[in-house]
mmCIF file of C-alpha atoms and ligand atoms in Angstrom:
data_model
loop_
_atom_site.group_PDB
_atom_site.id
_atom_site.type_symbol
_atom_site.label_atom_id
_atom_site.label_comp_id
_atom_site.label_asym_id
_atom_site.label_seq_id
_atom_site.Cartn_x
_atom_site.Cartn_y
_atom_site.Cartn_z
ATOM 1 C CA ILE A 1 1.522 33.865 -13.730
ATOM 2 C CA ALA A 2 2.478 37.477 -13.036
ATOM 3 C CA SER A 3 -1.131 38.528 -13.346
ATOM 4 C CA LEU A 4 -2.237 35.557 -11.166
ATOM 5 C CA LEU A 5 0.180 36.731 -8.503
ATOM 6 C CA PHE A 6 -1.081 40.350 -8.830
ATOM 7 C CA LEU A 7 -4.616 39.137 -8.310
ATOM 8 C CA GLY A 8 -3.432 37.189 -5.278
ATOM 9 C CA ILE A 9 -1.904 40.253 -3.721
ATOM 10 C CA ILE A 10 -5.099 42.167 -4.289
ATOM 11 C CA ASN A 11 -7.020 39.335 -2.719
ATOM 12 C CA ALA A 12 -4.776 39.315 0.347
ATOM 13 C CA PHE A 13 -4.870 43.145 0.867
ATOM 14 C CA ALA A 14 -8.613 43.286 0.054
ATOM 15 C CA GLN A 15 -9.118 41.170 3.150
ATOM 16 C CA GLY A 16 -6.816 43.478 5.127
ATOM 17 C CA LYS A 17 -4.344 40.640 5.518
ATOM 18 C CA THR A 18 -0.676 40.286 4.535
ATOM 19 C CA PRO A 19 0.356 36.675 4.034
ATOM 20 C CA VAL A 20 3.295 35.550 6.134
ATOM 21 C CA SER A 21 4.486 32.863 3.620
ATOM 22 C CA LYS A 22 4.699 32.736 -0.094
ATOM 23 C CA PRO A 23 3.030 30.098 -2.328
ATOM 24 C CA LEU A 24 5.519 27.240 -2.887
ATOM 25 C CA VAL A 25 4.624 26.956 -6.580
ATOM 26 C CA SER A 26 2.539 29.296 -8.813
ATOM 27 C CA HIS A 27 2.575 27.528 -12.214
ATOM 28 C CA ILE A 28 -0.130 25.155 -11.149
ATOM 29 C CA PHE A 29 -2.715 25.316 -8.324
ATOM 30 C CA THR A 30 -2.036 22.922 -5.468
ATOM 31 C CA ALA A 31 -3.854 22.118 -2.224
ATOM 32 C CA ASP A 32 -4.117 19.703 0.705
ATOM 33 C CA PRO A 33 -0.329 19.183 1.055
ATOM 34 C CA SER A 34 0.619 15.868 2.606
ATOM 35 C CA ALA A 35 4.381 16.302 3.276
ATOM 36 C CA HIS A 36 6.823 13.368 3.995
ATOM 37 C CA VAL A 37 10.578 13.047 4.355
ATOM 38 C CA PHE A 38 11.921 10.243 2.248
ATOM 39 C CA ASN A 39 15.639 9.705 1.743
ATOM 40 C CA GLY A 40 16.381 12.966 3.487
ATOM 41 C CA LYS A 41 14.287 15.074 1.062
ATOM 42 C CA ILE A 42 10.867 16.515 1.278
ATOM 43 C CA TYR A 43 8.077 15.223 -0.889
ATOM 44 C CA ILE A 44 4.651 16.839 -1.072
ATOM 45 C CA TYR A 45 1.666 14.909 -2.188
ATOM 46 C CA PRO A 46 -0.956 17.630 -2.912
ATOM 47 C CA SER A 47 -4.277 17.910 -4.729
ATOM 48 C CA HIS A 48 -3.877 19.516 -8.186
ATOM 49 C CA ASP A 49 -6.681 22.125 -8.419
ATOM 50 C CA ILE A 50 -7.952 22.987 -11.827
ATOM 51 C CA GLU A 51 -10.700 25.160 -13.376
ATOM 52 C CA SER A 52 -12.753 22.384 -15.023
ATOM 53 C CA GLY A 53 -15.831 24.549 -15.541
ATOM 54 C CA THR A 54 -17.965 22.366 -13.233
ATOM 55 C CA LYS A 55 -20.475 24.673 -11.394
ATOM 56 C CA GLU A 56 -20.039 25.252 -7.692
ATOM 57 C CA ASP A 57 -22.449 23.174 -5.524
ATOM 58 C CA ASP A 58 -22.803 22.254 -1.818
ATOM 59 C CA GLU A 59 -21.101 18.854 -2.489
ATOM 60 C CA GLY A 60 -17.962 20.482 -3.688
ATOM 61 C CA GLY A 61 -18.516 19.591 -7.277
ATOM 62 C CA HIS A 62 -16.219 22.358 -8.389
ATOM 63 C CA PHE A 63 -13.280 20.604 -6.805
ATOM 64 C CA ASP A 64 -13.034 18.605 -9.986
ATOM 65 C CA MET A 65 -9.508 17.451 -10.015
ATOM 66 C CA LYS A 66 -8.162 14.891 -12.466
ATOM 67 C CA ASP A 67 -4.575 14.031 -11.640
ATOM 68 C CA TYR A 68 -1.756 14.308 -9.091
ATOM 69 C CA HIS A 69 1.614 16.039 -9.295
ATOM 70 C CA ILE A 70 4.282 15.404 -6.669
ATOM 71 C CA LEU A 71 6.469 18.194 -5.549
ATOM 72 C CA SER A 72 10.006 17.630 -4.088
ATOM 73 C CA MET A 73 12.640 19.838 -2.461
ATOM 74 C CA ASP A 74 15.884 19.399 -0.550
ATOM 75 C CA SER A 75 14.660 21.282 2.480
ATOM 76 C CA PRO A 76 11.632 23.439 3.477
ATOM 77 C CA GLN A 77 13.545 26.491 2.337
ATOM 78 C CA SER A 78 14.804 25.099 -1.060
ATOM 79 C CA LYS A 79 13.557 25.460 -4.575
ATOM 80 C CA VAL A 80 10.494 23.310 -5.350
ATOM 81 C CA LYS A 81 10.425 20.835 -8.240
ATOM 82 C CA ASP A 82 7.183 19.773 -9.905
ATOM 83 C CA ASN A 83 7.712 16.177 -11.029
ATOM 84 C CA GLY A 84 4.837 16.130 -13.470
ATOM 85 C CA VAL A 85 1.775 13.806 -13.574
ATOM 86 C CA ALA A 86 2.195 10.948 -11.225
ATOM 87 C CA LEU A 87 -1.240 9.468 -11.561
ATOM 88 C CA ASP A 88 -4.093 10.385 -13.993
ATOM 89 C CA ILE A 89 -7.799 9.675 -13.319
ATOM 90 C CA LYS A 90 -8.017 7.995 -16.783
ATOM 91 C CA ASP A 91 -5.583 5.283 -15.513
ATOM 92 C CA VAL A 92 -7.826 4.371 -12.531
ATOM 93 C CA ALA A 93 -10.263 1.798 -13.850
ATOM 94 C CA TRP A 94 -12.923 2.226 -11.237
ATOM 95 C CA ALA A 95 -12.804 5.970 -10.940
ATOM 96 C CA GLY A 96 -15.659 8.327 -11.816
ATOM 97 C CA ARG A 97 -14.646 11.882 -10.895
ATOM 98 C CA GLN A 98 -12.878 14.173 -8.366
ATOM 99 C CA MET A 99 -9.497 13.146 -7.254
ATOM 100 C CA TRP A 100 -9.182 14.728 -3.759
ATOM 101 C CA ALA A 101 -6.572 15.038 -1.049
ATOM 102 C CA PRO A 102 -4.018 12.168 -1.249
ATOM 103 C CA ASP A 103 -1.337 10.847 1.061
ATOM 104 C CA ALA A 104 1.702 8.544 0.628
ATOM 105 C CA ALA A 105 3.823 5.993 2.500
ATOM 106 C CA TYR A 106 6.928 3.982 1.958
ATOM 107 C CA LYS A 107 7.722 0.441 2.881
ATOM 108 C CA ASN A 108 10.366 -2.071 1.709
ATOM 109 C CA GLY A 109 11.343 -0.387 -1.511
ATOM 110 C CA THR A 110 7.821 0.571 -2.611
ATOM 111 C CA TYR A 111 6.066 3.938 -2.390
ATOM 112 C CA TYR A 112 2.313 3.890 -2.005
ATOM 113 C CA LEU A 113 0.004 6.714 -3.005
ATOM 114 C CA TYR A 114 -3.406 6.690 -1.348
ATOM 115 C CA PHE A 115 -6.166 8.771 -2.954
ATOM 116 C CA PRO A 116 -9.869 9.403 -2.543
ATOM 117 C CA VAL A 117 -11.948 9.520 -5.772
ATOM 118 C CA LYS A 118 -15.625 9.011 -6.511
ATOM 119 C CA ASP A 119 -16.387 5.642 -8.121
ATOM 120 C CA LYS A 120 -18.765 5.260 -11.074
ATOM 121 C CA GLU A 121 -21.720 5.393 -8.631
ATOM 122 C CA ASP A 122 -20.487 8.819 -7.277
ATOM 123 C CA ILE A 123 -19.428 7.309 -3.928
ATOM 124 C CA PHE A 124 -16.049 8.322 -2.559
ATOM 125 C CA ARG A 125 -13.638 5.411 -2.100
ATOM 126 C CA MET A 126 -9.944 5.182 -1.343
ATOM 127 C CA GLY A 127 -7.610 3.994 -4.084
ATOM 128 C CA VAL A 128 -3.973 2.858 -3.727
ATOM 129 C CA ALA A 129 -1.248 3.019 -6.373
ATOM 130 C CA THR A 130 2.414 1.973 -6.241
ATOM 131 C CA SER A 131 5.731 3.034 -7.585
ATOM 132 C CA LYS A 132 9.439 2.358 -7.023
ATOM 133 C CA SER A 133 10.013 6.060 -6.916
ATOM 134 C CA PRO A 134 8.521 8.721 -4.457
ATOM 135 C CA ILE A 135 7.603 10.841 -7.454
ATOM 136 C CA GLY A 136 5.908 8.083 -9.424
ATOM 137 C CA PRO A 137 4.618 7.405 -12.014
ATOM 138 C CA PHE A 138 2.179 5.375 -9.810
ATOM 139 C CA LYS A 139 0.223 2.344 -11.009
ATOM 140 C CA ALA A 140 -3.248 2.072 -9.498
ATOM 141 C CA GLU A 141 -4.790 -1.153 -8.278
ATOM 142 C CA LYS A 142 -7.772 -2.335 -10.245
ATOM 143 C CA GLU A 143 -10.199 -1.944 -7.356
ATOM 144 C CA PRO A 144 -10.489 0.585 -4.477
ATOM 145 C CA ILE A 145 -9.330 -0.515 -0.995
ATOM 146 C CA LYS A 146 -11.973 -2.944 0.322
ATOM 147 C CA GLY A 147 -14.041 -1.443 3.119
ATOM 148 C CA SER A 148 -12.816 2.089 2.399
ATOM 149 C CA TYR A 149 -15.073 5.154 2.001
ATOM 150 C CA SER A 150 -15.174 8.943 2.324
ATOM 151 C CA ILE A 151 -12.111 11.206 1.781
ATOM 152 C CA ASP A 152 -8.834 12.599 2.985
ATOM 153 C CA PRO A 153 -6.682 9.594 3.783
ATOM 154 C CA CYS A 154 -3.708 10.123 6.248
ATOM 155 C CA VAL A 155 -1.354 7.197 6.450
ATOM 156 C CA PHE A 156 0.660 7.303 9.664
ATOM 157 C CA LYS A 157 3.714 5.084 10.343
ATOM 158 C CA ASP A 158 4.108 4.446 14.044
ATOM 159 C CA THR A 159 7.469 3.942 15.641
ATOM 160 C CA ASP A 160 6.920 0.135 15.850
ATOM 161 C CA GLY A 161 6.568 0.044 11.996
ATOM 162 C CA SER A 162 2.753 -0.330 11.901
ATOM 163 C CA PHE A 163 0.785 1.742 9.384
ATOM 164 C CA TYR A 164 -2.680 3.215 10.083
ATOM 165 C CA MET A 165 -4.942 4.979 7.689
ATOM 166 C CA TYR A 166 -7.160 7.818 9.215
ATOM 167 C CA PHE A 167 -9.878 9.131 6.967
ATOM 168 C CA GLY A 168 -13.253 10.887 6.640
ATOM 169 C CA GLY A 169 -14.873 14.142 5.784
ATOM 170 C CA ILE A 170 -18.440 15.339 6.271
ATOM 171 C CA TRP A 171 -20.789 17.118 3.810
ATOM 172 C CA GLY A 172 -19.280 16.641 0.274
ATOM 173 C CA GLY A 173 -16.860 14.096 1.760
ATOM 174 C CA GLN A 174 -19.920 11.738 2.449
ATOM 175 C CA LEU A 175 -18.897 10.563 5.932
ATOM 176 C CA GLN A 176 -22.409 11.172 7.193
ATOM 177 C CA ARG A 177 -23.667 8.548 4.683
ATOM 178 C CA TRP A 178 -21.940 5.734 6.571
ATOM 179 C CA LYS A 179 -23.127 4.075 9.738
ATOM 180 C CA ASN A 180 -21.362 0.896 11.148
ATOM 181 C CA ASN A 181 -19.293 0.915 7.932
ATOM 182 C CA THR A 182 -22.486 0.445 5.892
ATOM 183 C CA TYR A 183 -23.675 2.916 3.192
ATOM 184 C CA GLN A 184 -26.950 4.514 4.094
ATOM 185 C CA GLY A 185 -27.501 6.318 0.826
ATOM 186 C CA LYS A 186 -27.812 10.047 0.598
ATOM 187 C CA THR A 187 -28.536 11.571 4.064
ATOM 188 C CA GLU A 188 -28.931 14.965 5.521
ATOM 189 C CA ASN A 189 -25.829 16.772 6.765
ATOM 190 C CA PRO A 190 -25.300 16.426 10.528
ATOM 191 C CA LYS A 191 -27.445 18.818 12.593
ATOM 192 C CA LYS A 192 -26.966 20.764 15.812
ATOM 193 C CA GLY A 193 -27.873 18.666 18.860
ATOM 194 C CA GLU A 194 -26.251 15.522 17.375
ATOM 195 C CA ILE A 195 -22.918 14.019 18.378
ATOM 196 C CA ALA A 196 -20.390 15.142 15.841
ATOM 197 C CA ARG A 197 -19.453 12.498 13.199
ATOM 198 C CA LEU A 198 -16.105 10.845 14.008
ATOM 199 C CA PRO A 199 -13.107 10.279 11.828
ATOM 200 C CA ARG A 200 -12.195 6.678 11.100
ATOM 201 C CA ILE A 201 -9.062 4.523 11.482
ATOM 202 C CA ALA A 202 -7.913 1.159 10.161
ATOM 203 C CA LYS A 203 -4.566 -0.559 10.457
ATOM 204 C CA LEU A 204 -3.061 -1.420 7.061
ATOM 205 C CA SER A 205 -2.168 -4.990 6.186
ATOM 206 C CA ALA A 206 1.474 -6.044 5.569
ATOM 207 C CA ASP A 207 0.766 -5.565 1.768
ATOM 208 C CA MET A 208 -0.233 -1.913 2.342
ATOM 209 C CA LYS A 209 -3.083 -2.303 -0.031
ATOM 210 C CA SER A 210 -5.828 -3.454 2.308
ATOM 211 C CA PHE A 211 -7.181 -2.933 5.876
ATOM 212 C CA SER A 212 -6.186 -5.639 8.300
ATOM 213 C CA GLU A 213 -9.150 -4.914 10.590
ATOM 214 C CA GLU A 214 -12.601 -3.438 10.652
ATOM 215 C CA VAL A 215 -12.753 0.310 10.298
ATOM 216 C CA LYS A 216 -13.211 1.973 13.644
ATOM 217 C CA GLU A 217 -14.260 5.375 14.846
ATOM 218 C CA VAL A 218 -11.724 7.782 16.402
ATOM 219 C CA LYS A 219 -13.030 9.489 19.493
ATOM 220 C CA ILE A 220 -12.309 13.233 19.985
ATOM 221 C CA LEU A 221 -13.229 14.343 23.516
ATOM 222 C CA ASP A 222 -13.593 17.751 25.138
ATOM 223 C CA GLU A 223 -11.711 18.696 28.301
ATOM 224 C CA LYS A 224 -14.405 16.969 30.349
ATOM 225 C CA GLY A 225 -14.105 13.643 28.509
ATOM 226 C CA ASN A 226 -17.326 14.098 26.568
ATOM 227 C CA LEU A 227 -17.646 13.541 22.779
ATOM 228 C CA LEU A 228 -17.748 16.839 20.886
ATOM 229 C CA MET A 229 -21.196 17.757 19.586
ATOM 230 C CA GLU A 230 -22.127 19.194 16.192
ATOM 231 C CA ASP A 231 -22.882 22.470 17.947
ATOM 232 C CA ASN A 232 -19.122 22.725 18.800
ATOM 233 C CA ASN A 233 -18.414 23.355 15.156
ATOM 234 C CA ASP A 234 -15.352 25.398 15.970
ATOM 235 C CA LYS A 235 -13.807 22.298 17.493
ATOM 236 C CA ARG A 236 -15.401 19.197 16.020
ATOM 237 C CA PHE A 237 -13.994 17.066 13.216
ATOM 238 C CA PHE A 238 -14.960 17.911 9.678
ATOM 239 C CA GLU A 239 -12.142 16.626 7.402
ATOM 240 C CA ALA A 240 -8.396 16.711 6.752
ATOM 241 C CA ALA A 241 -7.113 14.203 9.374
ATOM 242 C CA TRP A 242 -3.310 14.241 10.051
ATOM 243 C CA VAL A 243 -1.403 12.386 12.770
ATOM 244 C CA HIS A 244 2.064 13.089 14.001
ATOM 245 C CA LYS A 245 3.916 11.695 17.092
ATOM 246 C CA TYR A 246 5.792 13.982 19.417
ATOM 247 C CA LYS A 247 7.522 12.880 22.603
ATOM 248 C CA GLY A 248 5.592 9.608 22.726
ATOM 249 C CA LYS A 249 2.121 11.228 22.281
ATOM 250 C CA TYR A 250 -0.122 10.922 19.245
ATOM 251 C CA TYR A 251 -1.383 14.306 17.853
ATOM 252 C CA PHE A 252 -4.499 14.071 15.816
ATOM 253 C CA SER A 253 -5.073 17.339 13.839
ATOM 254 C CA TYR A 254 -7.963 18.127 11.487
ATOM 255 C CA SER A 255 -10.070 20.844 9.916
ATOM 256 C CA THR A 256 -13.344 22.076 11.411
ATOM 257 C CA GLY A 257 -14.675 22.789 7.959
ATOM 258 C CA ASP A 258 -17.467 25.532 8.197
ATOM 259 C CA THR A 259 -15.531 27.305 10.971
ATOM 260 C CA HIS A 260 -12.211 26.890 9.109
ATOM 261 C CA ASN A 261 -9.787 26.032 11.943
ATOM 262 C CA ILE A 262 -7.120 23.413 11.954
ATOM 263 C CA CYS A 263 -7.473 22.013 15.534
ATOM 264 C CA TYR A 264 -5.570 19.236 17.337
ATOM 265 C CA ALA A 265 -6.252 16.721 20.054
ATOM 266 C CA ILE A 266 -3.653 14.507 21.931
ATOM 267 C CA GLY A 267 -3.873 10.810 22.791
ATOM 268 C CA ASP A 268 -1.775 7.935 24.125
ATOM 269 C CA SER A 269 -2.667 5.404 21.382
ATOM 270 C CA PRO A 270 -2.943 5.665 17.593
ATOM 271 C CA TYR A 271 -6.664 4.632 18.064
ATOM 272 C CA GLY A 272 -7.258 7.556 20.488
ATOM 273 C CA PRO A 273 -9.228 8.684 22.294
ATOM 274 C CA PHE A 274 -7.816 12.107 21.669
ATOM 275 C CA THR A 275 -8.516 15.088 23.884
ATOM 276 C CA TYR A 276 -9.019 18.422 22.320
ATOM 277 C CA LYS A 277 -6.203 20.909 22.960
ATOM 278 C CA GLY A 278 -6.513 23.904 20.647
ATOM 279 C CA ILE A 279 -5.882 25.492 17.300
ATOM 280 C CA VAL A 280 -2.869 24.711 15.085
ATOM 281 C CA LEU A 281 -3.737 27.169 12.255
ATOM 282 C CA ASN A 282 -6.293 29.913 12.193
ATOM 283 C CA PRO A 283 -8.591 30.219 9.240
ATOM 284 C CA VAL A 284 -6.908 30.981 5.939
ATOM 285 C CA GLN A 285 -8.198 32.737 2.756
ATOM 286 C CA GLY A 286 -10.684 30.409 0.970
ATOM 287 C CA TRP A 287 -13.263 28.095 2.460
ATOM 288 C CA THR A 288 -11.067 25.012 3.002
ATOM 289 C CA ASN A 289 -8.223 24.535 5.442
ATOM 290 C CA HIS A 290 -6.088 21.479 5.117
ATOM 291 C CA HIS A 291 -2.599 20.750 6.314
ATOM 292 C CA SER A 292 0.162 18.298 7.280
ATOM 293 C CA ILE A 293 2.757 18.378 10.028
ATOM 294 C CA VAL A 294 6.282 16.962 9.426
ATOM 295 C CA ALA A 295 9.678 16.971 11.169
ATOM 296 C CA PHE A 296 12.747 17.871 9.236
ATOM 297 C CA LYS A 297 16.204 18.027 10.846
ATOM 298 C CA ASN A 298 14.961 18.665 14.404
ATOM 299 C CA LYS A 299 12.378 21.316 13.339
ATOM 300 C CA TRP A 300 8.666 20.857 12.747
ATOM 301 C CA TYR A 301 6.852 22.338 9.794
ATOM 302 C CA LEU A 302 3.194 22.952 8.937
ATOM 303 C CA TYR A 303 2.252 22.599 5.291
ATOM 304 C CA TYR A 304 -1.048 24.254 4.408
ATOM 305 C CA HIS A 305 -2.839 26.106 1.635
ATOM 306 C CA ASP A 306 -4.709 29.287 0.993
ATOM 307 C CA THR A 307 -6.051 31.134 -2.087
ATOM 308 C CA GLU A 308 -3.554 33.984 -2.261
ATOM 309 C CA ILE A 309 -2.954 33.627 -6.021
ATOM 310 C CA SER A 310 -6.452 33.046 -7.344
ATOM 311 C CA GLY A 311 -8.791 34.456 -4.735
ATOM 312 C CA LYS A 312 -10.985 31.448 -5.539
ATOM 313 C CA THR A 313 -11.820 28.726 -3.057
ATOM 314 C CA HIS A 314 -11.237 25.854 -5.521
ATOM 315 C CA LEU A 315 -7.923 27.149 -6.914
ATOM 316 C CA ARG A 316 -5.525 26.990 -4.035
ATOM 317 C CA ASN A 317 -1.743 27.279 -3.473
ATOM 318 C CA ILE A 318 0.371 25.486 -0.844
ATOM 319 C CA LYS A 319 2.651 27.111 1.670
ATOM 320 C CA VAL A 320 4.844 26.208 4.615
ATOM 321 C CA SER A 321 5.515 27.647 8.026
ATOM 322 C CA GLU A 322 7.588 26.470 10.981
ATOM 323 C CA LEU A 323 5.547 24.882 13.822
ATOM 324 C CA LYS A 324 6.550 24.981 17.471
ATOM 325 C CA HIS A 325 5.571 22.755 20.365
ATOM 326 C CA ASN A 326 5.668 24.308 23.780
ATOM 327 C CA ALA A 327 7.456 22.675 26.747
ATOM 328 C CA ASP A 328 4.097 21.222 27.959
ATOM 329 C CA GLY A 329 3.465 19.586 24.552
ATOM 330 C CA THR A 330 0.860 22.085 23.320
ATOM 331 C CA ILE A 331 1.258 23.656 19.894
ATOM 332 C CA GLN A 332 1.758 27.425 19.276
ATOM 333 C CA THR A 333 -1.139 28.559 17.057
ATOM 334 C CA ILE A 334 -0.036 29.722 13.614
ATOM 335 C CA ASN A 335 -1.504 32.873 11.906
ATOM 336 C CA ALA A 336 -0.928 32.785 8.144
ATOM 337 C CA TYR A 337 -1.267 36.572 7.965
ATOM 338 C CA LYS A 338 0.091 39.650 9.749
HETATM 339 O O1 FUB B 401 -9.401 19.233 -2.140
HETATM 340 C C1 FUB B 401 -10.670 18.787 -1.962
HETATM 341 C C2 FUB B 401 -11.191 18.809 -0.557
HETATM 342 O O2 FUB B 401 -11.064 20.162 -0.038
HETATM 343 C C3 FUB B 401 -10.338 17.982 0.383
HETATM 344 O O3 FUB B 401 -10.461 16.652 0.320
HETATM 345 C C4 FUB B 401 -10.730 18.592 1.643
HETATM 346 O O4 FUB B 401 -9.943 18.349 2.809
HETATM 347 C C5 FUB B 401 -10.721 20.054 1.255
HETATM 348 O O5 FUB B 401 -9.424 20.636 1.422
#
């Protein structure tokens, strides 16, 4: 671990940047941190990055994760506990490969873990697993969620108690392969001149294991009310959806992928439309940028990852930073480096 940290320091300085925050854990690689407050404690549901030996390709084949570990802590500043394996790919009957960014929710005494994994046909689907404990172990349902596809689920609980799943990711996340919720087979990646692909939303049923409605697109508009184009790749949706509610408004935040920003857009309904407002987190070390935003004791926190320890894009480490809303509701952009 000491040598991993040393490599990380070299990586940070090699890029002329000094990280502002430290990795939360360094004994395993973690990424895509979905943070929640359950029973007054913080639980993080991250991806568990590993070196599986799978060659790097344009579809992200080197992100070849096989299980999930849940991290817990008393507060954002407290010691972090790794609670061991919460769900293993070998215990998901329909799974093929690549357990990517998960999320979690709690309702009526049960915790739900939502996770994207490729099925045996190599198509990403969303799985759901349940436990009586926030740290698992989780037991997966026998089939993926009916009508689900692509990656990066974010399950948002609204103030009226309704739960919504947001999801989607282009390129390796396969969102471009779906039109009107129908699989089109392998297609080319979106091109300049096209309207940018839109993230998806579906309300969850009372049982939390299915969608209660047809999956819909979530519109992200520019300041003039037009849908963002693929050409606006420093602003358009790529992956890593997250929703938080602040002073009655819905904040939809996401990664722009190939331009590496975490951006946000604000709306009046969980379904959107959302109007683009700015950048939450500037690019971090490594290709991917993926985050969550959570309130804890009257302060807001941004959980994110970079590659400080390994210097490798597929071996990431999670971090946390305080997030501030301005009086007009906009978010102060965070730089992960000085
Ligand atoms: O961790 C695998 C993938 O990398 C996630 O699903 C994306 O959001 C990106 O962070």
